[in-house]
Amino acid sequence: MKKCLIIDDEPLARSIVAEYLQAYPELQVMQECGDGFEGVKAIMQHQPDLIFLDIQMPKINGFEMLELVEQAPGVIFTTAFDEYAIKAFETNAVDYLLKPFSRERFDAAIRKWLQNQKTAEALPVTTALEEATGKQPEEQHRIVVRAGNNIRIIPVADVLYLEAYDDYVKIHTRDGVFLKKKTMGYYEKALDPSQFVRVHRSYIIALSQLTRIEPFEKDSHMALLRNGQRIPLSKSGYTRLRTVLGI
């Protein structure tokens, strides 16, 4: 018996998936969820083998939800929007069903997942998610993190600076520090370059927080932020910062 979840904000869409799954007695629906918050909690509770996941949902979208899951199950996306297909497959999704989809198309996705289970060819979703940088519009303005058992949405405007921390990135904000399992390279590409600058291999600063640039030893420099934090500037970071500031 394999466990699965249906995560979609549309009751009708959930009922269609549940109806189609009746043809697969080996797949047990553990829970139906109406948003990404419920989805994360359900995944933590049930540890499913497969989830049927919508992308556009209230609170947090499907991609953001997956980023919060440490051990991601197999994912079959079910969505009305075709523009996210490339990013979906970058996250190593099993399949991408475009609503309204037929029973035949649904069955093909299930067969594909079952084959992946047999051959163990599918990689964990979390591996690819770390470097998938295509972002939806709402993701340009927020960072979604887990804080204990809670999910927190951080407006990008509240970010002071980002700091590399082993396999994570520390998100320094006015309200504290949060960890995100991403890379500095991801955020260098994802954040607005007119607002955030990578000034060191380990630091990205918000230009709104910069108060001045100070000389340091041996022709090096430091960036002083509004909260008093001093950030080292590499030679390339110093040049990049001067270019953005137009000095």
Short mmCIF file of N, CA, C and O in Angstrom, two decimals, residues 60-111:
data_model
loop_
_atom_site.label_atom_id
_atom_site.label_comp_id
_atom_site.label_asym_id
_atom_site.label_seq_id
_atom_site.Cartn_x
_atom_site.Cartn_y
_atom_site.Cartn_z
N ILE A 60 0.76 30.09 0.19
CA ILE A 60 2.02 29.79 -0.50
C ILE A 60 1.71 28.90 -1.69
O ILE A 60 0.76 28.11 -1.66
N ASN A 61 2.50 29.02 -2.75
CA ASN A 61 2.25 28.22 -3.94
C ASN A 61 2.92 26.85 -3.82
O ASN A 61 3.64 26.56 -2.87
N GLY A 62 2.68 26.01 -4.82
CA GLY A 62 3.19 24.64 -4.78
C GLY A 62 4.70 24.55 -4.72
O GLY A 62 5.26 23.71 -4.00
N PHE A 63 5.40 25.39 -5.47
CA PHE A 63 6.86 25.36 -5.46
C PHE A 63 7.41 25.77 -4.09
O PHE A 63 8.35 25.16 -3.58
N GLU A 64 6.85 26.81 -3.53
CA GLU A 64 7.28 27.25 -2.20
C GLU A 64 7.02 26.17 -1.16
O GLU A 64 7.82 25.96 -0.25
N MET A 65 5.91 25.48 -1.30
CA MET A 65 5.59 24.41 -0.37
C MET A 65 6.64 23.31 -0.41
O MET A 65 7.09 22.81 0.63
N LEU A 66 7.05 22.93 -1.62
CA LEU A 66 8.05 21.87 -1.75
C LEU A 66 9.38 22.25 -1.13
O LEU A 66 10.11 21.40 -0.61
N GLU A 67 9.72 23.55 -1.18
CA GLU A 67 10.98 24.00 -0.60
C GLU A 67 11.02 23.80 0.91
O GLU A 67 12.09 23.74 1.51
N LEU A 68 9.86 23.68 1.53
CA LEU A 68 9.79 23.55 2.98
C LEU A 68 9.79 22.10 3.43
O LEU A 68 9.77 21.82 4.63
N VAL A 69 9.82 21.19 2.49
CA VAL A 69 9.75 19.77 2.81
C VAL A 69 11.14 19.15 2.72
O VAL A 69 11.79 19.23 1.68
N GLU A 70 11.61 18.54 3.81
CA GLU A 70 12.96 17.99 3.83
C GLU A 70 13.06 16.72 2.99
O GLU A 70 14.00 16.54 2.23
N GLN A 71 12.11 15.82 3.13
CA GLN A 71 12.10 14.59 2.35
C GLN A 71 10.89 14.61 1.44
O GLN A 71 9.81 14.16 1.81
N ALA A 72 11.07 15.15 0.25
CA ALA A 72 9.94 15.32 -0.65
C ALA A 72 9.55 14.00 -1.30
O ALA A 72 10.41 13.22 -1.70
N PRO A 73 8.26 13.72 -1.41
CA PRO A 73 7.79 12.52 -2.11
C PRO A 73 7.79 12.73 -3.61
O PRO A 73 8.19 13.78 -4.10
N GLY A 74 7.31 11.73 -4.34
CA GLY A 74 7.08 11.93 -5.76
C GLY A 74 5.99 12.97 -5.96
O GLY A 74 5.06 13.06 -5.15
N VAL A 75 6.09 13.76 -7.03
CA VAL A 75 5.14 14.86 -7.25
C VAL A 75 4.57 14.77 -8.66
O VAL A 75 5.30 14.71 -9.64
N ILE A 76 3.24 14.76 -8.73
CA ILE A 76 2.54 14.95 -10.00
C ILE A 76 1.81 16.28 -9.89
O ILE A 76 0.89 16.43 -9.06
N PHE A 77 2.24 17.26 -10.67
CA PHE A 77 1.60 18.58 -10.63
C PHE A 77 0.27 18.53 -11.37
O PHE A 77 0.15 17.91 -12.43
N THR A 78 -0.73 19.19 -10.79
CA THR A 78 -2.04 19.32 -11.44
C THR A 78 -2.39 20.80 -11.44
O THR A 78 -2.67 21.38 -10.40
N THR A 79 -2.39 21.42 -12.59
CA THR A 79 -2.53 22.87 -12.66
C THR A 79 -3.24 23.31 -13.93
O THR A 79 -3.25 22.58 -14.93
N ALA A 80 -3.80 24.50 -13.89
CA ALA A 80 -4.46 25.07 -15.06
C ALA A 80 -3.52 25.96 -15.86
O ALA A 80 -3.93 26.54 -16.87
N PHE A 81 -2.27 26.08 -15.44
CA PHE A 81 -1.32 27.01 -16.07
C PHE A 81 -0.17 26.24 -16.70
O PHE A 81 0.57 25.53 -16.01
N ASP A 82 0.01 26.40 -18.02
CA ASP A 82 1.07 25.65 -18.69
C ASP A 82 2.43 26.32 -18.59
O ASP A 82 3.45 25.70 -18.89
N GLU A 83 2.49 27.59 -18.14
CA GLU A 83 3.77 28.31 -18.15
C GLU A 83 4.75 27.83 -17.09
O GLU A 83 5.91 28.22 -17.09
N TYR A 84 4.30 26.97 -16.17
CA TYR A 84 5.20 26.51 -15.11
C TYR A 84 5.76 25.11 -15.39
O TYR A 84 6.42 24.53 -14.54
N ALA A 85 5.50 24.58 -16.57
CA ALA A 85 5.92 23.21 -16.87
C ALA A 85 7.43 23.03 -16.80
O ALA A 85 7.93 22.05 -16.24
N ILE A 86 8.18 23.99 -17.35
CA ILE A 86 9.64 23.85 -17.35
C ILE A 86 10.16 23.81 -15.93
O ILE A 86 10.98 22.94 -15.57
N LYS A 87 9.69 24.74 -15.10
CA LYS A 87 10.16 24.74 -13.72
C LYS A 87 9.73 23.47 -13.00
O LYS A 87 10.48 22.93 -12.19
N ALA A 88 8.55 22.97 -13.30
CA ALA A 88 8.08 21.74 -12.66
C ALA A 88 9.03 20.58 -12.94
O ALA A 88 9.39 19.82 -12.04
N PHE A 89 9.47 20.46 -14.18
CA PHE A 89 10.37 19.36 -14.51
C PHE A 89 11.79 19.62 -14.02
O PHE A 89 12.57 18.70 -13.81
N GLU A 90 12.15 20.90 -13.81
CA GLU A 90 13.43 21.20 -13.17
C GLU A 90 13.44 20.70 -11.73
O GLU A 90 14.50 20.40 -11.18
N THR A 91 12.28 20.62 -11.11
CA THR A 91 12.19 20.09 -9.75
C THR A 91 12.06 18.57 -9.76
O THR A 91 11.80 17.97 -8.72
N ASN A 92 12.25 17.98 -10.93
CA ASN A 92 12.20 16.53 -11.09
C ASN A 92 10.81 15.95 -10.80
O ASN A 92 10.67 14.88 -10.22
N ALA A 93 9.79 16.68 -11.19
CA ALA A 93 8.43 16.18 -11.02
C ALA A 93 8.23 14.92 -11.86
O ALA A 93 8.85 14.74 -12.91
N VAL A 94 7.36 14.05 -11.38
CA VAL A 94 7.03 12.84 -12.12
C VAL A 94 6.29 13.20 -13.41
O VAL A 94 6.59 12.69 -14.49
N ASP A 95 5.31 14.11 -13.28
CA ASP A 95 4.53 14.50 -14.46
C ASP A 95 3.84 15.84 -14.18
O ASP A 95 3.82 16.33 -13.05
N TYR A 96 3.28 16.41 -15.24
CA TYR A 96 2.65 17.74 -15.18
C TYR A 96 1.32 17.64 -15.90
O TYR A 96 1.27 17.56 -17.13
N LEU A 97 0.23 17.58 -15.14
CA LEU A 97 -1.10 17.43 -15.72
C LEU A 97 -1.76 18.79 -15.84
O LEU A 97 -1.95 19.49 -14.85
N LEU A 98 -2.14 19.15 -17.06
CA LEU A 98 -2.77 20.43 -17.31
C LEU A 98 -4.29 20.27 -17.25
O LEU A 98 -4.87 19.49 -17.99
N LYS A 99 -4.91 21.00 -16.33
CA LYS A 99 -6.37 20.93 -16.17
C LYS A 99 -7.08 21.53 -17.39
O LYS A 99 -6.61 22.55 -17.92
N PRO A 100 -8.20 20.98 -17.81
CA PRO A 100 -8.79 19.72 -17.32
C PRO A 100 -8.10 18.54 -18.00
O PRO A 100 -7.93 18.54 -19.23
N PHE A 101 -7.69 17.56 -17.26
CA PHE A 101 -7.01 16.39 -17.82
C PHE A 101 -7.95 15.19 -17.82
O PHE A 101 -8.85 15.06 -16.98
N SER A 102 -7.74 14.31 -18.76
CA SER A 102 -8.59 13.13 -18.92
C SER A 102 -8.13 12.00 -18.00
O SER A 102 -7.02 12.03 -17.46
N ARG A 103 -8.97 11.00 -17.86
CA ARG A 103 -8.58 9.81 -17.09
C ARG A 103 -7.38 9.13 -17.74
O ARG A 103 -6.49 8.62 -17.05
N GLU A 104 -7.36 9.12 -19.08
CA GLU A 104 -6.25 8.48 -19.78
C GLU A 104 -4.93 9.19 -19.49
O GLU A 104 -3.90 8.54 -19.27
N ARG A 105 -4.97 10.52 -19.47
CA ARG A 105 -3.74 11.28 -19.17
C ARG A 105 -3.33 11.06 -17.72
O ARG A 105 -2.13 10.96 -17.43
N PHE A 106 -4.30 10.98 -16.82
CA PHE A 106 -4.02 10.71 -15.42
C PHE A 106 -3.38 9.32 -15.26
O PHE A 106 -2.39 9.15 -14.55
N ASP A 107 -3.96 8.33 -15.95
CA ASP A 107 -3.43 6.97 -15.86
C ASP A 107 -1.99 6.90 -16.36
O ASP A 107 -1.16 6.17 -15.81
N ALA A 108 -1.68 7.68 -17.41
CA ALA A 108 -0.32 7.70 -17.93
C ALA A 108 0.66 8.23 -16.89
O ALA A 108 1.79 7.74 -16.75
N ALA A 109 0.24 9.25 -16.14
CA ALA A 109 1.09 9.80 -15.09
C ALA A 109 1.33 8.79 -13.98
O ALA A 109 2.45 8.65 -13.47
N ILE A 110 0.28 8.06 -13.60
CA ILE A 110 0.42 7.04 -12.56
C ILE A 110 1.37 5.93 -13.04
O ILE A 110 2.23 5.47 -12.28
N ARG A 111 1.21 5.51 -14.28
CA ARG A 111 2.11 4.47 -14.82
C ARG A 111 3.55 4.94 -14.79
O ARG A 111 4.47 4.17 -14.48
#
